Coordinates of C-alpha atoms and ligand atoms in Angstrom, one line a residue:
X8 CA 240.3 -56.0 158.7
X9 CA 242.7 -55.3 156.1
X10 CA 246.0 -53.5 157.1
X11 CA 245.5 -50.3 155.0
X12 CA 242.1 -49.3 156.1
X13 CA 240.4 -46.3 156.7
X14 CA 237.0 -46.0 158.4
X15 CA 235.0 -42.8 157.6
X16 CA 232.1 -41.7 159.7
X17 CA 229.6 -39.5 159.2
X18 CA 229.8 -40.5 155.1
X19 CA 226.8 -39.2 152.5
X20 CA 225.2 -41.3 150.2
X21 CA 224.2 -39.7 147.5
X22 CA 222.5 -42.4 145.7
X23 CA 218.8 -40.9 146.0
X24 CA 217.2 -37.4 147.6
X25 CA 217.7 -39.0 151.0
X26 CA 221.3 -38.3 150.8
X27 CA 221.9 -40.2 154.2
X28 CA 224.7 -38.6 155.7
X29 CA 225.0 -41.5 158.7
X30 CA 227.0 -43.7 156.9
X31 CA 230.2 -45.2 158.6
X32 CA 232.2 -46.6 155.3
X33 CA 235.1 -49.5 155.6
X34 CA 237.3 -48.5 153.1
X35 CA 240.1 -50.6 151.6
X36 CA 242.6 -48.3 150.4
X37 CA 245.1 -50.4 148.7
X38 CA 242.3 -51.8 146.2
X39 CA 240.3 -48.5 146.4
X40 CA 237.3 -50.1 147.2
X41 CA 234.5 -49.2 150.0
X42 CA 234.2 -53.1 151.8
X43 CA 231.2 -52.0 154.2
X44 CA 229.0 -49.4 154.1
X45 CA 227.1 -49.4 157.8
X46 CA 223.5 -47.7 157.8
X47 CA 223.2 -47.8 154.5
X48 CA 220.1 -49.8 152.7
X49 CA 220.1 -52.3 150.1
X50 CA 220.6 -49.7 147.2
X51 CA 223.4 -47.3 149.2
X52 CA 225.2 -50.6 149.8
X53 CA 225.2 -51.1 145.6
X54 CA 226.4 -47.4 145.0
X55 CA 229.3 -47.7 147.1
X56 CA 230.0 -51.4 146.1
X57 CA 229.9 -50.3 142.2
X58 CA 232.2 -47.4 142.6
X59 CA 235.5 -48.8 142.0
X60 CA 237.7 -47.1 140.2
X61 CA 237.3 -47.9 136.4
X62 CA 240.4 -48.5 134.3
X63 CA 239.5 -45.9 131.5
X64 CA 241.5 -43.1 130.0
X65 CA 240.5 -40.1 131.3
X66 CA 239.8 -38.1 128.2
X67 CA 238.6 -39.5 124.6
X68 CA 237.8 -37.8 121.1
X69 CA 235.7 -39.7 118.5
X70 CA 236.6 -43.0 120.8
X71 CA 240.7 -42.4 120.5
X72 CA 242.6 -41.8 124.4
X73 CA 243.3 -38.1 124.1
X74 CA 245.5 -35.5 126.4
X75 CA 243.4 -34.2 128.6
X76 CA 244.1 -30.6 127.7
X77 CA 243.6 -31.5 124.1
X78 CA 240.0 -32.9 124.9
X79 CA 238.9 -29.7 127.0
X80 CA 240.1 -27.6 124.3
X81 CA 238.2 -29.8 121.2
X82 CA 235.0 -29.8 123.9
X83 CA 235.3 -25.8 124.2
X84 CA 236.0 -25.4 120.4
X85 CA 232.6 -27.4 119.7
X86 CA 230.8 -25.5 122.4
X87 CA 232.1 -22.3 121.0
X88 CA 231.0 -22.9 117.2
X89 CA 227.7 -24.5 117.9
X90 CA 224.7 -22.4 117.4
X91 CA 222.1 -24.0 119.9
X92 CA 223.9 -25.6 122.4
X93 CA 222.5 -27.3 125.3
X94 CA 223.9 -28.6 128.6
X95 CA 221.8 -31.6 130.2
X96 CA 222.3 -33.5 133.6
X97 CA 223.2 -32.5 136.5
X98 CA 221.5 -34.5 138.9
X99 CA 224.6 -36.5 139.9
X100 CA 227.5 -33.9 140.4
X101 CA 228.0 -31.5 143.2
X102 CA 226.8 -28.1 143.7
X103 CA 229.9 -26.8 142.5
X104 CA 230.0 -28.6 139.4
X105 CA 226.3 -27.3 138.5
X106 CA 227.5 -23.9 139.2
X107 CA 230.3 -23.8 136.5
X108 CA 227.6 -25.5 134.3
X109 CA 225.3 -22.9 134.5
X110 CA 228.3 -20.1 133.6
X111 CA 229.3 -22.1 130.6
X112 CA 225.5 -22.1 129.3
X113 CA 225.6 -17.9 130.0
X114 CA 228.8 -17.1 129.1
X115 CA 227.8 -19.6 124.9
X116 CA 224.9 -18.2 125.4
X117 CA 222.9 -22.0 125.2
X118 CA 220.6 -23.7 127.1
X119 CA 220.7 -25.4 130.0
X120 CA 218.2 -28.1 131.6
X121 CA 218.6 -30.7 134.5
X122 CA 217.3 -34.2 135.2
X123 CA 214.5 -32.4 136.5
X124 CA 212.5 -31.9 133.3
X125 CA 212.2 -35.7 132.9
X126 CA 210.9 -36.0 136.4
X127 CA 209.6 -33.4 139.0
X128 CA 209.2 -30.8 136.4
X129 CA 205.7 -30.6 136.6
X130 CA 206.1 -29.6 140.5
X131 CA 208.5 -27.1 139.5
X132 CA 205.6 -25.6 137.2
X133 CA 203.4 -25.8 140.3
X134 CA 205.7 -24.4 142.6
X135 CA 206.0 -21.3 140.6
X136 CA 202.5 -21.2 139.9
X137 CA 200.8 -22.2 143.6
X138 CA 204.1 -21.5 146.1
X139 CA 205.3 -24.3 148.7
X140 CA 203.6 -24.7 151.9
X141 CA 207.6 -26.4 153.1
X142 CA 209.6 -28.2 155.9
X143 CA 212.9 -29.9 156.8
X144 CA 212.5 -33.4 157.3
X145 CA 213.7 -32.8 160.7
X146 CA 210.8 -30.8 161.5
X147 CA 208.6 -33.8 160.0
X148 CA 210.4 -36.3 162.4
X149 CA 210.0 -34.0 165.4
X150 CA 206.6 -33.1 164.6
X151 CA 204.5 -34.9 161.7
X152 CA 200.8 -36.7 163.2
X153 CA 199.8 -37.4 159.9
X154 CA 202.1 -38.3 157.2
X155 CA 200.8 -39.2 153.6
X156 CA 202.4 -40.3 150.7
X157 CA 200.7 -39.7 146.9
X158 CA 201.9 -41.6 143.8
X159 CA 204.9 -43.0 145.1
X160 CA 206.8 -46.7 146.5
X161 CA 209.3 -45.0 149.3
X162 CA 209.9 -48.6 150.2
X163 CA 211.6 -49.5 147.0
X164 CA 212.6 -45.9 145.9
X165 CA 214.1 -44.3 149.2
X166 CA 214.2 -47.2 151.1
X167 CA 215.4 -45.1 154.1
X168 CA 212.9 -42.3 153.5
X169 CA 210.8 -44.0 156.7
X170 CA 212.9 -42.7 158.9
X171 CA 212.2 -39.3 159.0
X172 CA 208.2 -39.7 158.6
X173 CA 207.3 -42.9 159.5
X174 CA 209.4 -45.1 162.6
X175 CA 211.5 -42.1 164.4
X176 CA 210.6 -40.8 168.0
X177 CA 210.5 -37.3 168.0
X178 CA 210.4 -33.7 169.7
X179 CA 206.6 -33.9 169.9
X180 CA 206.0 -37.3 168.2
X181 CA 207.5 -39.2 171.8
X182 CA 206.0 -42.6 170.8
X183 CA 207.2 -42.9 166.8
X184 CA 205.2 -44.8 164.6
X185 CA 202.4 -44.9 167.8
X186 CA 202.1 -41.3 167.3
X187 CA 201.7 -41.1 163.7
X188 CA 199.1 -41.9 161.0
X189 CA 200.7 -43.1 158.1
X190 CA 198.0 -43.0 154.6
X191 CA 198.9 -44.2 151.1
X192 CA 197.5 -42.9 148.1
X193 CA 198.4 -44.7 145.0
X194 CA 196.8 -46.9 142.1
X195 CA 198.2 -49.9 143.5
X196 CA 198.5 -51.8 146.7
X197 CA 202.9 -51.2 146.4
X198 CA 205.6 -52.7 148.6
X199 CA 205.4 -49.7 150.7
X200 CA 201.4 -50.5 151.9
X201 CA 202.6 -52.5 155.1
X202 CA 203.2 -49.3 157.0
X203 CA 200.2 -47.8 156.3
X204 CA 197.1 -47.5 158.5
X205 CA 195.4 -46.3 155.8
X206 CA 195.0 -46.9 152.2
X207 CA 193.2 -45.4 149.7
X208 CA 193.4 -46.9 146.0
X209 CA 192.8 -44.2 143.4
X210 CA 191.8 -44.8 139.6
X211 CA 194.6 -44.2 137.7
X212 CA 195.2 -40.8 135.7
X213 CA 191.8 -39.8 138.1
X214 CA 194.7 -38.0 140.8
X215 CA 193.3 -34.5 140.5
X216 CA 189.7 -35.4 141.0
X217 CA 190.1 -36.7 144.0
X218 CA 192.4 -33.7 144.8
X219 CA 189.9 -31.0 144.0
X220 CA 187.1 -33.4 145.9
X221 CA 189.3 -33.3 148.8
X222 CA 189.8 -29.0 148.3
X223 CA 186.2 -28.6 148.1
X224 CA 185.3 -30.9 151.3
X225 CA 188.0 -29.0 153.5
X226 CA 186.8 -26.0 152.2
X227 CA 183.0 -27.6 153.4
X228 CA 181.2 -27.6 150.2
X229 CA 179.5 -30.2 149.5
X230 CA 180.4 -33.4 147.0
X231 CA 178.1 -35.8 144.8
X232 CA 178.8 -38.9 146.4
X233 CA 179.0 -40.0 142.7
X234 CA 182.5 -39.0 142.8
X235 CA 183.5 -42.8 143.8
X236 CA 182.2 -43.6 140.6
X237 CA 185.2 -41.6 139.0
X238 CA 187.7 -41.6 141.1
X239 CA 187.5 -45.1 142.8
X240 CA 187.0 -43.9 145.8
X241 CA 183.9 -43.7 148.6
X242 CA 182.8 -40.0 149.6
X243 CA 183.2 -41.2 153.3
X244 CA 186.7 -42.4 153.1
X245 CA 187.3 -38.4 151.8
X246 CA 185.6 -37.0 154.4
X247 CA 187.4 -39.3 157.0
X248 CA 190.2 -38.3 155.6
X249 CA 190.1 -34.3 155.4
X250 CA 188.3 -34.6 159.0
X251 CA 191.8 -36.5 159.8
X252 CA 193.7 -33.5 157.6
X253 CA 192.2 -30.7 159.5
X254 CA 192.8 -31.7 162.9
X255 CA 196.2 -33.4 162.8
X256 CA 199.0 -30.6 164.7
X257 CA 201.4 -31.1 161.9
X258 CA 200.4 -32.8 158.5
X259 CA 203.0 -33.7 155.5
X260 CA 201.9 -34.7 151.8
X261 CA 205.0 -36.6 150.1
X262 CA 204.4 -36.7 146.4
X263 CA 206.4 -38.6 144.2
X264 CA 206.4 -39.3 140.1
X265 CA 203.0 -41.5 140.2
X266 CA 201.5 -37.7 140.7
X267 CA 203.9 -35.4 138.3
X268 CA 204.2 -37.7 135.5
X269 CA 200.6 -39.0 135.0
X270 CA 197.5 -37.9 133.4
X271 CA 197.7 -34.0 134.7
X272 CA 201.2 -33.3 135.9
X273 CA 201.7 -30.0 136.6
X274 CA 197.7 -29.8 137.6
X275 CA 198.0 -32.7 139.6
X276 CA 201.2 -30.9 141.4
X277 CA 199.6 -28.2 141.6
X278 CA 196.4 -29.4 142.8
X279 CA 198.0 -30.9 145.9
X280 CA 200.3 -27.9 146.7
X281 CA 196.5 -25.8 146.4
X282 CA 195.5 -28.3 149.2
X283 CA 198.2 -27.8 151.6
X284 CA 197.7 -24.2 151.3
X285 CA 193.8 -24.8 151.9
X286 CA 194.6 -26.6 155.3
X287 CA 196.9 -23.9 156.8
X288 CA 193.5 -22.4 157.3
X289 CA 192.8 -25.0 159.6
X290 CA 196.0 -26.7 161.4
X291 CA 199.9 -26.8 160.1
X292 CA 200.5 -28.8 156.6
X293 CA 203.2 -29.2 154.4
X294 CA 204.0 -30.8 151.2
X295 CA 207.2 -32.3 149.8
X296 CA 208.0 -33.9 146.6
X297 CA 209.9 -37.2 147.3
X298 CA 213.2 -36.5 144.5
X299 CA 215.1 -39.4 143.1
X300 CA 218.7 -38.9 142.2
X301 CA 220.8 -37.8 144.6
X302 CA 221.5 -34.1 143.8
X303 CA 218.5 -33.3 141.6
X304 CA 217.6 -31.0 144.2
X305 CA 221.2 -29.2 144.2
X306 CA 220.4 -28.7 140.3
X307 CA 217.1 -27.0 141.3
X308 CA 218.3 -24.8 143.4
X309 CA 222.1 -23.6 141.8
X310 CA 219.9 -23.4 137.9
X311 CA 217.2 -21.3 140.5
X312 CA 219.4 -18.8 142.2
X313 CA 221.7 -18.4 138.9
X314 CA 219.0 -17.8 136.8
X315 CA 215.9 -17.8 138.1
X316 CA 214.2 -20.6 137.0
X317 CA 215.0 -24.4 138.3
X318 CA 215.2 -26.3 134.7
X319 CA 214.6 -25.6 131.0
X320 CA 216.3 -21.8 130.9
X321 CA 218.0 -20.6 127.6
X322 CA 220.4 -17.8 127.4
X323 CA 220.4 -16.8 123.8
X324 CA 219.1 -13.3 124.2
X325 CA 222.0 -12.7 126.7
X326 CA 219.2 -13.0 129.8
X327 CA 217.2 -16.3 131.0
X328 CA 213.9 -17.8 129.6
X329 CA 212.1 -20.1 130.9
X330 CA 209.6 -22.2 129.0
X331 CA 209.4 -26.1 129.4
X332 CA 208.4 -27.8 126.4
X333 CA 210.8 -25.4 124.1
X334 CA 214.1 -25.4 126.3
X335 CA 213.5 -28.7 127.6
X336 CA 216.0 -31.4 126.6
X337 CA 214.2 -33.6 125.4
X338 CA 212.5 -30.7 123.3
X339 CA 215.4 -29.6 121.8
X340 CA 216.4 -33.1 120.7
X341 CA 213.3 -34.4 119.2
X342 CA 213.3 -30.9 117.3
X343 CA 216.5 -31.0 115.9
X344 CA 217.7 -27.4 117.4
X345 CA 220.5 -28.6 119.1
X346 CA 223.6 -28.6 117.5
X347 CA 226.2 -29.4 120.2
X348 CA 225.1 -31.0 123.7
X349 CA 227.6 -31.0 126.8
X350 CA 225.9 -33.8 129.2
X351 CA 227.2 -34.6 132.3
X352 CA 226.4 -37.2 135.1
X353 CA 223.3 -38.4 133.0
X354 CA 222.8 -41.5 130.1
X355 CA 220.4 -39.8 128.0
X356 CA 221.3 -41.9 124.9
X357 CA 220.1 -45.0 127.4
X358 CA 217.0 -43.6 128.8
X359 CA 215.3 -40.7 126.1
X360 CA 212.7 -40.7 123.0
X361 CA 214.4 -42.6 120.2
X362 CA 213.9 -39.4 118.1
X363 CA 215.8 -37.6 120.6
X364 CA 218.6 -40.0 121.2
X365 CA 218.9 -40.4 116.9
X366 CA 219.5 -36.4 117.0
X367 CA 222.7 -37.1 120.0
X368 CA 224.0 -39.3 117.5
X369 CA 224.3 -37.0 114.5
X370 CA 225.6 -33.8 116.9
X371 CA 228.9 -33.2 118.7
X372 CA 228.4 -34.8 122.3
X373 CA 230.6 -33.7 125.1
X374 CA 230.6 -36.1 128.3
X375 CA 231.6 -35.9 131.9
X376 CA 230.9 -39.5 133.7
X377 CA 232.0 -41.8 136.0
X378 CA 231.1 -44.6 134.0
X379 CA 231.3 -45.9 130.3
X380 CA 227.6 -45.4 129.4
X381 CA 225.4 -45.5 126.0
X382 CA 226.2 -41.5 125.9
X383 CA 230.1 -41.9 126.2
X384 CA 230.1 -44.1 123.5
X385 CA 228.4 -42.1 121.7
X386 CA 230.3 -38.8 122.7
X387 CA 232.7 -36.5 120.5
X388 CA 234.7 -35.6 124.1
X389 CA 234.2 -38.2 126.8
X390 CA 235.4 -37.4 130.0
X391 CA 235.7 -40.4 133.0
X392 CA 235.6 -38.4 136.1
X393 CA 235.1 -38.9 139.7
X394 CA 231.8 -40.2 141.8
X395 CA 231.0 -37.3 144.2
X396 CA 230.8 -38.2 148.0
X397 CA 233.5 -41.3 147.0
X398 CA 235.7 -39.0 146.0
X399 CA 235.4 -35.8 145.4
X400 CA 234.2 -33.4 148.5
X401 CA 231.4 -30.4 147.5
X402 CA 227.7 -29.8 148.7
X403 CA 224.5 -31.7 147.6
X404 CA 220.9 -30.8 148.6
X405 CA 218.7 -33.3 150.1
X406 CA 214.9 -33.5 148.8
X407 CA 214.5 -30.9 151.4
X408 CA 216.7 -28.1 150.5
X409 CA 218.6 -29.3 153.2
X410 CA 222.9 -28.7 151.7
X411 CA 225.1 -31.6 153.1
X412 CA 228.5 -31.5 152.7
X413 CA 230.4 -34.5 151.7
X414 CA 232.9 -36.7 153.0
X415 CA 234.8 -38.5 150.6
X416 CA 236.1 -42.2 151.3
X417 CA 239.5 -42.3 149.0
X418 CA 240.8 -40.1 146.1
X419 CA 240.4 -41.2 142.4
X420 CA 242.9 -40.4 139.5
X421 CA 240.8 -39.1 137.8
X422 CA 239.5 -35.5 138.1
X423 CA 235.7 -34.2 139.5
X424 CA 233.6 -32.6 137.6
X425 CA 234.0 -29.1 138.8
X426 CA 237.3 -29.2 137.6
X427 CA 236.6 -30.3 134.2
X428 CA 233.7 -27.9 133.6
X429 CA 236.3 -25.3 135.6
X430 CA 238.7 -25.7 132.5
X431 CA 236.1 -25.7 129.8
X432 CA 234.5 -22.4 131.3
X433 CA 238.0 -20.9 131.0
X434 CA 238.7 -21.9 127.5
X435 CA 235.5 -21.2 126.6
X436 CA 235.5 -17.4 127.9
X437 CA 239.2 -16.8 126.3
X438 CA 237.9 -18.3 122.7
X439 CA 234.4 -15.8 123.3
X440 CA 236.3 -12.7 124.0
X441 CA 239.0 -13.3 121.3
X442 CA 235.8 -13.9 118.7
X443 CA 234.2 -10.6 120.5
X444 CA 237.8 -8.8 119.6
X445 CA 237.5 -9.8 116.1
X446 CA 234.6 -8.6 115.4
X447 CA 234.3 -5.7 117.7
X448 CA 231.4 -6.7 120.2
X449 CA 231.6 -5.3 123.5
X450 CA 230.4 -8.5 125.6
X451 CA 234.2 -8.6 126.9
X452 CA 232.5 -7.0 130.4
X453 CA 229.8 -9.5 130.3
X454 CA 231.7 -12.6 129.9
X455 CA 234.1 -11.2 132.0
X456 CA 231.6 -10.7 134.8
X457 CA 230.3 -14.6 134.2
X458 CA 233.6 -16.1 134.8
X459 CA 233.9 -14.8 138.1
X460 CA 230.4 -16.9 138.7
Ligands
LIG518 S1 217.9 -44.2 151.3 FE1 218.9 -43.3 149.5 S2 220.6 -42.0 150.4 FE2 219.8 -43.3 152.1 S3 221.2 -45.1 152.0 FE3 219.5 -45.6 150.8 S4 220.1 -45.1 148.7 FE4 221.5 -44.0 150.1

């Protein structure tokens, strides 16, 4: 072991919704690198291995190294001027960060929209439209009989999901796996099959058929055993399985993005949520989505109890609306209304439409990342910040609402997010209410009322 090491226990990895907080990192301090990161799975051990520190200057306008006081005042300038800003991301930052995100967006009056539109927004849609029939996943360890999975590949995905729902000895689950029965639904025998005892290969794009099949036989009407013929699969393997649903003691139904973002979406969400709620007639059922990055669900919940919506919320009447599909990043893009875009912890010029990333290219980008991506290159303002749970401390939200605070493994030179967004909410309110004194608006009590947020 190297002579300047630290070992931290009890670490978060904050690489997907898991957010494992049994980590027990090696760090090296003199090179500022994490050596060992014990409990982790093949993917935590790559976060923490990539998350050196970077030698990149910590600000940069139109490319050039900048002051970083000069770059937060250019970024809050641009934010300022713009007419239909947005602020995209989110997902990979800390609760605090979101939370000065959101302000900025009030107090500029833009929109703001997470990760979440691009991947569990459907479920979001369904959760406001159905409710959540929900659960820890310590309450699924201690007590889940029946455990299935819908449209997802936990093995690859969350490689460490298993160990809430599948392997663990619990409360009222004494014998683990034993105890359990595990079913996969999907439209592909995936590396996650092996530890099911059951699986049942839908059609594709045919999910909500055989999720209002199911609702109608737990609700005992009766079904045209015809239904095979569209959805793949036999009327008895349904009926063994709602017989199964009803008279588990606790059931779970993890969903992941093979549901939300295929033929249906929010219906297919919402068709599943309808079915938990249909079998809390009968025993005690639960459904989860399975989220991918590793504070997507921190986004959902600061945007929700800031505004009152989890994603897609515009401010420009000086209250929220919410309406996916106009406020929705990739909306606003591919439309041409945005005019200025603040993005942080996200590579939307890598990953989006190629009519929405040719729009980032012609509009003032601001960027807060840890890394050089396609969206800092293309930025106006590029920040390099710090990886939260690495180095910077805060709270995340695990896929099940669950906040986990985090213990960081070595300090960075550069500065977190929250810090950043801090400044620019700061500059930001001073260049508003000078603009409100100028022209004699009275929103001085408003904006005044948002810093404090
Ligand atoms: S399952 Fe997810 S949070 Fe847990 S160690 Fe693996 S990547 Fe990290």
């Amino acid at each position: 072991m190297a002579e300047n090491t630290r070992i931290v226990k009890n670490a978060t990895c904050t690489f997907c919704g898991c957010v494992c907080d049994d980590m027990e990192l090696t760090v090296d301090l003199d090179k500022k690198v994490i050596t060992k990161a014990k409990n982790a799975c093949v993917l935590g051990r790559a976060w923490f291995a990539e998350h050196q520190i970077d030698d990149r200057p910590v600000a940069m306008i139109d490319g050039k190294e900048a002051p970083l006081e000069e770059a937060i005042e250019e970024a809050a300038q641009v934010l300022v001027n713009a007419k239909f800003p947005i602020t995209y991301g989110l997902s990979d930052t800390t609760c605090e960060a979101q939370k000065q995100a959101v302000a900025i967006s009030d107090i500029i009056r833009g929109t703001i929209d997470t990760t979440t539109s691009v991947c569990h927004g459907p479920s979001g849609l369904a959760f406001q439209d159905i409710g959540e029939s929900t659960s820890t996943l310590g309450e699924v360890k201690n007590r889940a009989d029946l455990v299935i999975y819908w449209g997802g590949n936990p093995a690859e995905s969350h490689p460490r999901h298993f160990r809430y729902s599948v392997t663990p000895k619990g409360m009222f689950i004494p014998n683990g796996k034993k105890d359990r029965t595990v079913v996969m639904i999907d439209v592909r025998k995936t590396p996650s099959a092996p530890v099911a005892d059951i699986l049942i290969q839908v059609k594709p794009g045919k999910d909500f058929e055989l999720l209002w099949a199911l609702r109608a036989l737990v609700k005992g009407r009766k079904v045209d055993p015809q239904i095979q013929v569209m959805t793949g699969v036999p009327l008895e393997t349904m009926t063994d399985l709602v017989e199964r649903m009803k008279n588990c003691r606790f059931g779970v139904l993890f969903f992941g993005m093979g549901l939300t973002m295929t033929r249906g979406r929010h219906f297919n969400s919402g068709a599943l949520l309808a079915l938990a709620t249909d079998l809390n007639e009968f025993t005690h059922f639960v459904a989860k989505p399975v989220r991918g990055h590793g504070n997507v669900t921190g986004a959902d919940n600061v945007v929700s109890w800031q505004t009152g919506y989890p994603f897609g919320v515009n401010f420009s009447r000086g209250f929220p609306r919410f309406n996916p599909g106009e406020f929705t990043t990739v909306d606003t893009l591919t439309r041409g209304d945005a005019d200025a875009a603040l993005i942080i912890a996200s590579d939307p010029a890598s990953n989006f439409p190629k009519a929405a990333i040719e729009h980032l290219k012609k509009i003032p980008v601001i960027s807060l990342d840890t890394k050089e991506t396609s969206t800092s290159k293309l930025s106006h303002v590029a920040f390099a910040t710090s990886t939260y749970g690495i180095n910077t401390a805060g709270t995340v939200y695990r896929m099940d609402d669950v906040p986990i605070p985090l213990r960081p493994a070595f300090e960075s030179p550069y500065p977190g997010d929250e810090e950043i967004l801090f400044a620019i909410k700061k500059r930001v309110h001073e260049l508003i209410l000078s603009k409100c004194g100028a022209t004699g608006a009275t929103g001085e009590a408003r904006v005044a009322s948002k810093l404090m947020l």
